[in-house]
Amino acid sequence: MIRCIAIDDEPLALQQIAAYIGKVPFLKLAAQCQSAIEARQFLEQNTVDAVFCDINMPDLNGMDFVKSLAVPPLIVFTTAYAEYAIEGFKVAAVDYLLKPFGMQDFLRAANRLKERMAPSNIPQREEAPGDDTIFLKTEYRIVKVSISDIRYVEAMSEYLKVFVEGDAKPIITLLSMKKLEERLPDCFMRIHRSYIINLNKIQEVNKNRVIMDADTYLPIGDMYKDAFQKYLDTKFIGK
């Protein structure tokens, strides 16, 4: 199930998007917001996978709202102004719905969200014995990283933050989650659209969060819960 919110300052447009969401079996409406400010307040306390967002809104427009998010969910822009389309794709929007749009157009965007959210079917990899290193380009350097030292990875738009054991600051590199995921061994698992974790570094699992240390609580996305629970079941000892 893909949790999403709808944002539009026009009540009728907001109702329409909510109605369309309700007709798609794999979408779940978490909130309806009549401003980007209201949506930002909601996201401070809640996690969603996708946002259907109008662009031309008062106070804070949809484009600036998305750019202000540290780790934005998947975005589908909805607007009556075609001139925003190019700018919308610059911020990696999944789709762009030009008002007025119908159910067929909405379903196309929903299916694109589903494709982007689907866990990767990663092929089996053959790795050289003892091969535990990768090289990441960061700023003007190429850094050698021991895979076993990676604690977790966080997506940040087109960049990744790679958190490594013993380093206070993450390595920031221009790379896709899918590309890195293909290189990591089986002890790594994607638990959210924005997070890959080293299963060996988990300290605790509390409800829908994985606790990596006293200051790091990572959410488990709805699309990844079953796979993560299956992993826990193989390790769990007790009644």
mmCIF file with all atom_site columns, C-alpha atoms in Angstrom, residues 16-188:
data_model
loop_
_atom_site.group_PDB
_atom_site.id
_atom_site.type_symbol
_atom_site.label_atom_id
_atom_site.label_alt_id
_atom_site.label_comp_id
_atom_site.label_asym_id
_atom_site.label_entity_id
_atom_site.label_seq_id
_atom_site.pdbx_PDB_ins_code
_atom_site.Cartn_x
_atom_site.Cartn_y
_atom_site.Cartn_z
_atom_site.occupancy
_atom_site.B_iso_or_equiv
_atom_site.pdbx_formal_charge
_atom_site.auth_seq_id
_atom_site.auth_comp_id
_atom_site.auth_asym_id
_atom_site.auth_atom_id
_atom_site.pdbx_PDB_model_num
ATOM 1   C CA . GLN A 1 16  ? -11.448 15.174  -6.673  1.00 0.00 ? 16  GLN A CA 1
ATOM 2   C CA . ILE A 1 17  ? -7.903  13.989  -6.005  1.00 0.00 ? 17  ILE A CA 1
ATOM 3   C CA . ALA A 1 18  ? -9.044  12.346  -2.760  1.00 0.00 ? 18  ALA A CA 1
ATOM 4   C CA . ALA A 1 19  ? -11.843 10.581  -4.647  1.00 0.00 ? 19  ALA A CA 1
ATOM 5   C CA . TYR A 1 20  ? -9.430  9.322   -7.305  1.00 0.00 ? 20  TYR A CA 1
ATOM 6   C CA . ILE A 1 21  ? -7.054  8.043   -4.639  1.00 0.00 ? 21  ILE A CA 1
ATOM 7   C CA . GLY A 1 22  ? -9.934  6.161   -3.034  1.00 0.00 ? 22  GLY A CA 1
ATOM 8   C CA . LYS A 1 23  ? -10.598 4.330   -6.311  1.00 0.00 ? 23  LYS A CA 1
ATOM 9   C CA . VAL A 1 24  ? -7.060  2.971   -6.651  1.00 0.00 ? 24  VAL A CA 1
ATOM 10  C CA . PRO A 1 25  ? -6.595  -0.212  -4.558  1.00 0.00 ? 25  PRO A CA 1
ATOM 11  C CA . PHE A 1 26  ? -2.885  0.267   -3.880  1.00 0.00 ? 26  PHE A CA 1
ATOM 12  C CA . LEU A 1 27  ? -3.164  3.915   -2.762  1.00 0.00 ? 27  LEU A CA 1
ATOM 13  C CA . LYS A 1 28  ? -4.058  4.983   0.773   1.00 0.00 ? 28  LYS A CA 1
ATOM 14  C CA . LEU A 1 29  ? -4.919  8.608   1.556   1.00 0.00 ? 29  LEU A CA 1
ATOM 15  C CA . ALA A 1 30  ? -3.147  9.676   4.744   1.00 0.00 ? 30  ALA A CA 1
ATOM 16  C CA . ALA A 1 31  ? -4.195  13.348  4.695   1.00 0.00 ? 31  ALA A CA 1
ATOM 17  C CA . GLN A 1 32  ? -5.790  16.143  2.674   1.00 0.00 ? 32  GLN A CA 1
ATOM 18  C CA . CYS A 1 33  ? -4.071  19.528  3.006   1.00 0.00 ? 33  CYS A CA 1
ATOM 19  C CA . GLN A 1 34  ? -5.241  22.898  1.702   1.00 0.00 ? 34  GLN A CA 1
ATOM 20  C CA . SER A 1 35  ? -1.762  24.448  1.816   1.00 0.00 ? 35  SER A CA 1
ATOM 21  C CA . ALA A 1 36  ? 1.867   23.448  1.552   1.00 0.00 ? 36  ALA A CA 1
ATOM 22  C CA . ILE A 1 37  ? 2.434   24.786  5.068   1.00 0.00 ? 37  ILE A CA 1
ATOM 23  C CA . GLU A 1 38  ? -0.246  22.456  6.432   1.00 0.00 ? 38  GLU A CA 1
ATOM 24  C CA . ALA A 1 39  ? 1.339   19.568  4.520   1.00 0.00 ? 39  ALA A CA 1
ATOM 25  C CA . ARG A 1 40  ? 4.791   20.328  5.898   1.00 0.00 ? 40  ARG A CA 1
ATOM 26  C CA . GLN A 1 41  ? 3.426   20.290  9.446   1.00 0.00 ? 41  GLN A CA 1
ATOM 27  C CA . PHE A 1 42  ? 1.832   16.906  8.754   1.00 0.00 ? 42  PHE A CA 1
ATOM 28  C CA . LEU A 1 43  ? 5.071   15.476  7.342   1.00 0.00 ? 43  LEU A CA 1
ATOM 29  C CA . GLU A 1 44  ? 6.999   16.575  10.417  1.00 0.00 ? 44  GLU A CA 1
ATOM 30  C CA . GLN A 1 45  ? 5.021   14.011  12.401  1.00 0.00 ? 45  GLN A CA 1
ATOM 31  C CA . ASN A 1 46  ? 4.144   11.408  9.757   1.00 0.00 ? 46  ASN A CA 1
ATOM 32  C CA . THR A 1 47  ? 5.801   9.432   6.971   1.00 0.00 ? 47  THR A CA 1
ATOM 33  C CA . VAL A 1 48  ? 4.254   9.032   3.531   1.00 0.00 ? 48  VAL A CA 1
ATOM 34  C CA . ASP A 1 49  ? 5.435   7.492   0.300   1.00 0.00 ? 49  ASP A CA 1
ATOM 35  C CA . ALA A 1 50  ? 3.944   9.919   -2.211  1.00 0.00 ? 50  ALA A CA 1
ATOM 36  C CA . VAL A 1 51  ? 2.463   13.415  -2.562  1.00 0.00 ? 51  VAL A CA 1
ATOM 37  C CA . PHE A 1 52  ? -0.074  14.709  -5.085  1.00 0.00 ? 52  PHE A CA 1
ATOM 38  C CA . CYS A 1 53  ? 0.733   18.411  -5.005  1.00 0.00 ? 53  CYS A CA 1
ATOM 39  C CA . ASP A 1 54  ? -0.693  21.501  -6.683  1.00 0.00 ? 54  ASP A CA 1
ATOM 40  C CA . ILE A 1 55  ? 1.939   24.060  -7.685  1.00 0.00 ? 55  ILE A CA 1
ATOM 41  C CA . ASN A 1 56  ? 0.235   27.450  -7.807  1.00 0.00 ? 56  ASN A CA 1
ATOM 42  C CA . MET A 1 57  ? -0.716  27.977  -4.136  1.00 0.00 ? 57  MET A CA 1
ATOM 43  C CA . PRO A 1 58  ? -0.548  31.055  -1.869  1.00 0.00 ? 58  PRO A CA 1
ATOM 44  C CA . ASP A 1 59  ? 2.134   31.573  0.828   1.00 0.00 ? 59  ASP A CA 1
ATOM 45  C CA . LEU A 1 60  ? 4.256   28.596  -0.281  1.00 0.00 ? 60  LEU A CA 1
ATOM 46  C CA . ASN A 1 61  ? 3.910   27.166  -3.783  1.00 0.00 ? 61  ASN A CA 1
ATOM 47  C CA . GLY A 1 62  ? 4.187   23.459  -4.459  1.00 0.00 ? 62  GLY A CA 1
ATOM 48  C CA . MET A 1 63  ? 7.543   23.653  -6.219  1.00 0.00 ? 63  MET A CA 1
ATOM 49  C CA . ASP A 1 64  ? 9.231   25.507  -3.351  1.00 0.00 ? 64  ASP A CA 1
ATOM 50  C CA . PHE A 1 65  ? 7.546   23.168  -0.862  1.00 0.00 ? 65  PHE A CA 1
ATOM 51  C CA . VAL A 1 66  ? 9.071   20.094  -2.525  1.00 0.00 ? 66  VAL A CA 1
ATOM 52  C CA . LYS A 1 67  ? 12.501  21.738  -2.751  1.00 0.00 ? 67  LYS A CA 1
ATOM 53  C CA . SER A 1 68  ? 12.347  22.517  0.986   1.00 0.00 ? 68  SER A CA 1
ATOM 54  C CA . LEU A 1 69  ? 11.986  18.852  1.978   1.00 0.00 ? 69  LEU A CA 1
ATOM 55  C CA . ALA A 1 70  ? 15.217  17.179  3.071   1.00 0.00 ? 70  ALA A CA 1
ATOM 56  C CA . VAL A 1 71  ? 14.042  13.784  1.797   1.00 0.00 ? 71  VAL A CA 1
ATOM 57  C CA . PRO A 1 72  ? 10.973  14.381  -0.382  1.00 0.00 ? 72  PRO A CA 1
ATOM 58  C CA . PRO A 1 73  ? 8.498   11.548  -1.003  1.00 0.00 ? 73  PRO A CA 1
ATOM 59  C CA . LEU A 1 74  ? 7.642   10.634  -4.571  1.00 0.00 ? 74  LEU A CA 1
ATOM 60  C CA . ILE A 1 75  ? 5.945   13.646  -6.163  1.00 0.00 ? 75  ILE A CA 1
ATOM 61  C CA . VAL A 1 76  ? 3.101   13.964  -8.651  1.00 0.00 ? 76  VAL A CA 1
ATOM 62  C CA . PHE A 1 77  ? 2.388   17.606  -9.508  1.00 0.00 ? 77  PHE A CA 1
ATOM 63  C CA . THR A 1 78  ? -1.169  18.686  -10.325 1.00 0.00 ? 78  THR A CA 1
ATOM 64  C CA . THR A 1 79  ? -1.654  22.117  -11.857 1.00 0.00 ? 79  THR A CA 1
ATOM 65  C CA . ALA A 1 80  ? -3.523  24.112  -14.467 1.00 0.00 ? 80  ALA A CA 1
ATOM 66  C CA . TYR A 1 81  ? -0.318  25.748  -15.730 1.00 0.00 ? 81  TYR A CA 1
ATOM 67  C CA . ALA A 1 82  ? 1.578   23.802  -18.398 1.00 0.00 ? 82  ALA A CA 1
ATOM 68  C CA . GLU A 1 83  ? 4.625   26.070  -18.137 1.00 0.00 ? 83  GLU A CA 1
ATOM 69  C CA . TYR A 1 84  ? 5.543   24.407  -14.825 1.00 0.00 ? 84  TYR A CA 1
ATOM 70  C CA . ALA A 1 85  ? 6.060   20.984  -16.430 1.00 0.00 ? 85  ALA A CA 1
ATOM 71  C CA . ILE A 1 86  ? 9.761   21.324  -17.229 1.00 0.00 ? 86  ILE A CA 1
ATOM 72  C CA . GLU A 1 87  ? 10.550  22.725  -13.792 1.00 0.00 ? 87  GLU A CA 1
ATOM 73  C CA . GLY A 1 88  ? 8.531   19.921  -12.251 1.00 0.00 ? 88  GLY A CA 1
ATOM 74  C CA . PHE A 1 89  ? 10.660  17.250  -13.831 1.00 0.00 ? 89  PHE A CA 1
ATOM 75  C CA . LYS A 1 90  ? 13.806  19.089  -12.716 1.00 0.00 ? 90  LYS A CA 1
ATOM 76  C CA . VAL A 1 91  ? 12.883  18.184  -9.136  1.00 0.00 ? 91  VAL A CA 1
ATOM 77  C CA . ALA A 1 92  ? 12.459  14.531  -10.186 1.00 0.00 ? 92  ALA A CA 1
ATOM 78  C CA . ALA A 1 93  ? 8.660   14.483  -10.181 1.00 0.00 ? 93  ALA A CA 1
ATOM 79  C CA . VAL A 1 94  ? 7.246   11.068  -11.046 1.00 0.00 ? 94  VAL A CA 1
ATOM 80  C CA . ASP A 1 95  ? 4.478   12.607  -13.144 1.00 0.00 ? 95  ASP A CA 1
ATOM 81  C CA . TYR A 1 96  ? 2.758   15.872  -13.998 1.00 0.00 ? 96  TYR A CA 1
ATOM 82  C CA . LEU A 1 97  ? -1.049  16.046  -14.256 1.00 0.00 ? 97  LEU A CA 1
ATOM 83  C CA . LEU A 1 98  ? -2.412  19.030  -16.134 1.00 0.00 ? 98  LEU A CA 1
ATOM 84  C CA . LYS A 1 99  ? -5.840  20.175  -14.905 1.00 0.00 ? 99  LYS A CA 1
ATOM 85  C CA . PRO A 1 100 ? -8.500  19.275  -15.720 1.00 0.00 ? 100 PRO A CA 1
ATOM 86  C CA . PHE A 1 101 ? -7.478  15.609  -15.725 1.00 0.00 ? 101 PHE A CA 1
ATOM 87  C CA . GLY A 1 102 ? -9.586  12.468  -15.586 1.00 0.00 ? 102 GLY A CA 1
ATOM 88  C CA . MET A 1 103 ? -9.349  9.098   -13.914 1.00 0.00 ? 103 MET A CA 1
ATOM 89  C CA . GLN A 1 104 ? -7.348  7.602   -16.779 1.00 0.00 ? 104 GLN A CA 1
ATOM 90  C CA . ASP A 1 105 ? -4.615  10.238  -16.436 1.00 0.00 ? 105 ASP A CA 1
ATOM 91  C CA . PHE A 1 106 ? -4.632  9.842   -12.658 1.00 0.00 ? 106 PHE A CA 1
ATOM 92  C CA . LEU A 1 107 ? -4.314  6.065   -12.929 1.00 0.00 ? 107 LEU A CA 1
ATOM 93  C CA . ARG A 1 108 ? -1.298  6.493   -15.233 1.00 0.00 ? 108 ARG A CA 1
ATOM 94  C CA . ALA A 1 109 ? 0.408   8.583   -12.548 1.00 0.00 ? 109 ALA A CA 1
ATOM 95  C CA . ALA A 1 110 ? -0.578  6.085   -9.834  1.00 0.00 ? 110 ALA A CA 1
ATOM 96  C CA . ASN A 1 111 ? 0.912   3.208   -11.807 1.00 0.00 ? 111 ASN A CA 1
ATOM 97  C CA . ARG A 1 112 ? 4.150   5.147   -12.219 1.00 0.00 ? 112 ARG A CA 1
ATOM 98  C CA . LEU A 1 113 ? 4.249   5.572   -8.451  1.00 0.00 ? 113 LEU A CA 1
ATOM 99  C CA . LYS A 1 114 ? 3.703   1.836   -8.043  1.00 0.00 ? 114 LYS A CA 1
ATOM 100 C CA . GLU A 1 115 ? 6.575   1.074   -10.415 1.00 0.00 ? 115 GLU A CA 1
ATOM 101 C CA . ARG A 1 116 ? 8.901   3.395   -8.513  1.00 0.00 ? 116 ARG A CA 1
ATOM 102 C CA . MET A 1 117 ? 7.867   1.940   -5.152  1.00 0.00 ? 117 MET A CA 1
ATOM 103 C CA . ALA A 1 118 ? 8.196   -1.722  -6.116  1.00 0.00 ? 118 ALA A CA 1
ATOM 104 C CA . PRO A 1 119 ? 11.096  -3.489  -4.346  1.00 0.00 ? 119 PRO A CA 1
ATOM 105 C CA . SER A 1 120 ? 13.863  -4.271  -6.820  1.00 0.00 ? 120 SER A CA 1
ATOM 106 C CA . ASN A 1 121 ? 14.220  -7.794  -8.174  1.00 0.00 ? 121 ASN A CA 1
ATOM 107 C CA . ILE A 1 122 ? 17.931  -7.904  -7.572  1.00 0.00 ? 122 ILE A CA 1
ATOM 108 C CA . PRO A 1 123 ? 19.832  -10.597 -9.481  1.00 0.00 ? 123 PRO A CA 1
ATOM 109 C CA . GLN A 1 124 ? 22.213  -12.848 -7.603  1.00 0.00 ? 124 GLN A CA 1
ATOM 110 C CA . ARG A 1 125 ? 25.744  -11.495 -7.659  1.00 0.00 ? 125 ARG A CA 1
ATOM 111 C CA . GLU A 1 126 ? 29.020  -13.318 -7.739  1.00 0.00 ? 126 GLU A CA 1
ATOM 112 C CA . GLU A 1 127 ? 31.588  -11.575 -5.608  1.00 0.00 ? 127 GLU A CA 1
ATOM 113 C CA . ALA A 1 128 ? 35.284  -12.216 -5.367  1.00 0.00 ? 128 ALA A CA 1
ATOM 114 C CA . PRO A 1 129 ? 36.354  -13.833 -2.091  1.00 0.00 ? 129 PRO A CA 1
ATOM 115 C CA . GLY A 1 130 ? 37.222  -11.185 0.460   1.00 0.00 ? 130 GLY A CA 1
ATOM 116 C CA . ASP A 1 131 ? 35.854  -8.391  -1.758  1.00 0.00 ? 131 ASP A CA 1
ATOM 117 C CA . ASP A 1 132 ? 34.478  -6.044  0.902   1.00 0.00 ? 132 ASP A CA 1
ATOM 118 C CA . THR A 1 133 ? 35.205  -2.637  -0.597  1.00 0.00 ? 133 THR A CA 1
ATOM 119 C CA . ILE A 1 134 ? 33.616  -0.098  -2.879  1.00 0.00 ? 134 ILE A CA 1
ATOM 120 C CA . PHE A 1 135 ? 34.773  3.309   -4.074  1.00 0.00 ? 135 PHE A CA 1
ATOM 121 C CA . LEU A 1 136 ? 32.501  6.353   -3.806  1.00 0.00 ? 136 LEU A CA 1
ATOM 122 C CA . LYS A 1 137 ? 33.026  9.721   -5.421  1.00 0.00 ? 137 LYS A CA 1
ATOM 123 C CA . THR A 1 138 ? 32.414  12.588  -3.005  1.00 0.00 ? 138 THR A CA 1
ATOM 124 C CA . GLU A 1 139 ? 33.165  16.208  -3.892  1.00 0.00 ? 139 GLU A CA 1
ATOM 125 C CA . TYR A 1 140 ? 36.593  16.045  -5.560  1.00 0.00 ? 140 TYR A CA 1
ATOM 126 C CA . ARG A 1 141 ? 37.725  12.803  -3.934  1.00 0.00 ? 141 ARG A CA 1
ATOM 127 C CA . ILE A 1 142 ? 37.242  9.090   -4.511  1.00 0.00 ? 142 ILE A CA 1
ATOM 128 C CA . VAL A 1 143 ? 36.873  7.351   -1.171  1.00 0.00 ? 143 VAL A CA 1
ATOM 129 C CA . LYS A 1 144 ? 37.438  3.678   -0.430  1.00 0.00 ? 144 LYS A CA 1
ATOM 130 C CA . VAL A 1 145 ? 34.708  2.273   1.826   1.00 0.00 ? 145 VAL A CA 1
ATOM 131 C CA . SER A 1 146 ? 34.529  -1.080  3.574   1.00 0.00 ? 146 SER A CA 1
ATOM 132 C CA . ILE A 1 147 ? 31.029  -2.458  2.918   1.00 0.00 ? 147 ILE A CA 1
ATOM 133 C CA . SER A 1 148 ? 30.857  -4.123  6.330   1.00 0.00 ? 148 SER A CA 1
ATOM 134 C CA . ASP A 1 149 ? 31.425  -0.713  7.959   1.00 0.00 ? 149 ASP A CA 1
ATOM 135 C CA . ILE A 1 150 ? 28.380  0.861   6.281   1.00 0.00 ? 150 ILE A CA 1
ATOM 136 C CA . ARG A 1 151 ? 25.635  1.330   8.894   1.00 0.00 ? 151 ARG A CA 1
ATOM 137 C CA . TYR A 1 152 ? 22.872  2.643   6.660   1.00 0.00 ? 152 TYR A CA 1
ATOM 138 C CA . VAL A 1 153 ? 22.208  4.660   3.523   1.00 0.00 ? 153 VAL A CA 1
ATOM 139 C CA . GLU A 1 154 ? 19.770  7.551   3.171   1.00 0.00 ? 154 GLU A CA 1
ATOM 140 C CA . ALA A 1 155 ? 18.416  8.883   -0.123  1.00 0.00 ? 155 ALA A CA 1
ATOM 141 C CA . MET A 1 156 ? 18.549  12.657  -0.588  1.00 0.00 ? 156 MET A CA 1
ATOM 142 C CA . SER A 1 157 ? 17.035  13.604  -3.949  1.00 0.00 ? 157 SER A CA 1
ATOM 143 C CA . GLU A 1 158 ? 19.659  12.532  -6.540  1.00 0.00 ? 158 GLU A CA 1
ATOM 144 C CA . TYR A 1 159 ? 22.316  12.017  -3.861  1.00 0.00 ? 159 TYR A CA 1
ATOM 145 C CA . LEU A 1 160 ? 22.934  9.399   -1.186  1.00 0.00 ? 160 LEU A CA 1
ATOM 146 C CA . LYS A 1 161 ? 24.193  9.815   2.358   1.00 0.00 ? 161 LYS A CA 1
ATOM 147 C CA . VAL A 1 162 ? 26.318  6.805   3.290   1.00 0.00 ? 162 VAL A CA 1
ATOM 148 C CA . PHE A 1 163 ? 26.781  6.509   7.053   1.00 0.00 ? 163 PHE A CA 1
ATOM 149 C CA . VAL A 1 164 ? 29.944  4.591   7.928   1.00 0.00 ? 164 VAL A CA 1
ATOM 150 C CA . GLU A 1 165 ? 31.033  3.172   11.284  1.00 0.00 ? 165 GLU A CA 1
ATOM 151 C CA . GLY A 1 166 ? 33.463  5.496   13.047  1.00 0.00 ? 166 GLY A CA 1
ATOM 152 C CA . ASP A 1 167 ? 32.807  8.538   10.833  1.00 0.00 ? 167 ASP A CA 1
ATOM 153 C CA . ALA A 1 168 ? 30.926  11.461  12.372  1.00 0.00 ? 168 ALA A CA 1
ATOM 154 C CA . LYS A 1 169 ? 29.698  12.753  8.997   1.00 0.00 ? 169 LYS A CA 1
ATOM 155 C CA . PRO A 1 170 ? 28.164  10.726  6.152   1.00 0.00 ? 170 PRO A CA 1
ATOM 156 C CA . ILE A 1 171 ? 29.732  10.372  2.728   1.00 0.00 ? 171 ILE A CA 1
ATOM 157 C CA . ILE A 1 172 ? 27.542  12.273  0.240   1.00 0.00 ? 172 ILE A CA 1
ATOM 158 C CA . THR A 1 173 ? 27.710  10.874  -3.278  1.00 0.00 ? 173 THR A CA 1
ATOM 159 C CA . LEU A 1 174 ? 25.798  11.337  -6.538  1.00 0.00 ? 174 LEU A CA 1
ATOM 160 C CA . LEU A 1 175 ? 24.349  7.854   -6.966  1.00 0.00 ? 175 LEU A CA 1
ATOM 161 C CA . SER A 1 176 ? 20.964  6.119   -7.178  1.00 0.00 ? 176 SER A CA 1
ATOM 162 C CA . MET A 1 177 ? 19.648  3.804   -4.469  1.00 0.00 ? 177 MET A CA 1
ATOM 163 C CA . LYS A 1 178 ? 19.126  1.061   -7.056  1.00 0.00 ? 178 LYS A CA 1
ATOM 164 C CA . LYS A 1 179 ? 22.733  1.231   -8.246  1.00 0.00 ? 179 LYS A CA 1
ATOM 165 C CA . LEU A 1 180 ? 24.146  0.932   -4.735  1.00 0.00 ? 180 LEU A CA 1
ATOM 166 C CA . GLU A 1 181 ? 21.584  -1.698  -3.761  1.00 0.00 ? 181 GLU A CA 1
ATOM 167 C CA . GLU A 1 182 ? 22.810  -3.906  -6.603  1.00 0.00 ? 182 GLU A CA 1
ATOM 168 C CA . ARG A 1 183 ? 26.354  -3.785  -5.210  1.00 0.00 ? 183 ARG A CA 1
ATOM 169 C CA . LEU A 1 184 ? 25.544  -4.465  -1.550  1.00 0.00 ? 184 LEU A CA 1
ATOM 170 C CA . PRO A 1 185 ? 25.506  -8.030  -0.147  1.00 0.00 ? 185 PRO A CA 1
ATOM 171 C CA . ASP A 1 186 ? 22.548  -9.854  1.417   1.00 0.00 ? 186 ASP A CA 1
ATOM 172 C CA . CYS A 1 187 ? 23.138  -8.426  4.892   1.00 0.00 ? 187 CYS A CA 1
ATOM 173 C CA . PHE A 1 188 ? 21.731  -5.118  3.597   1.00 0.00 ? 188 PHE A CA 1
#
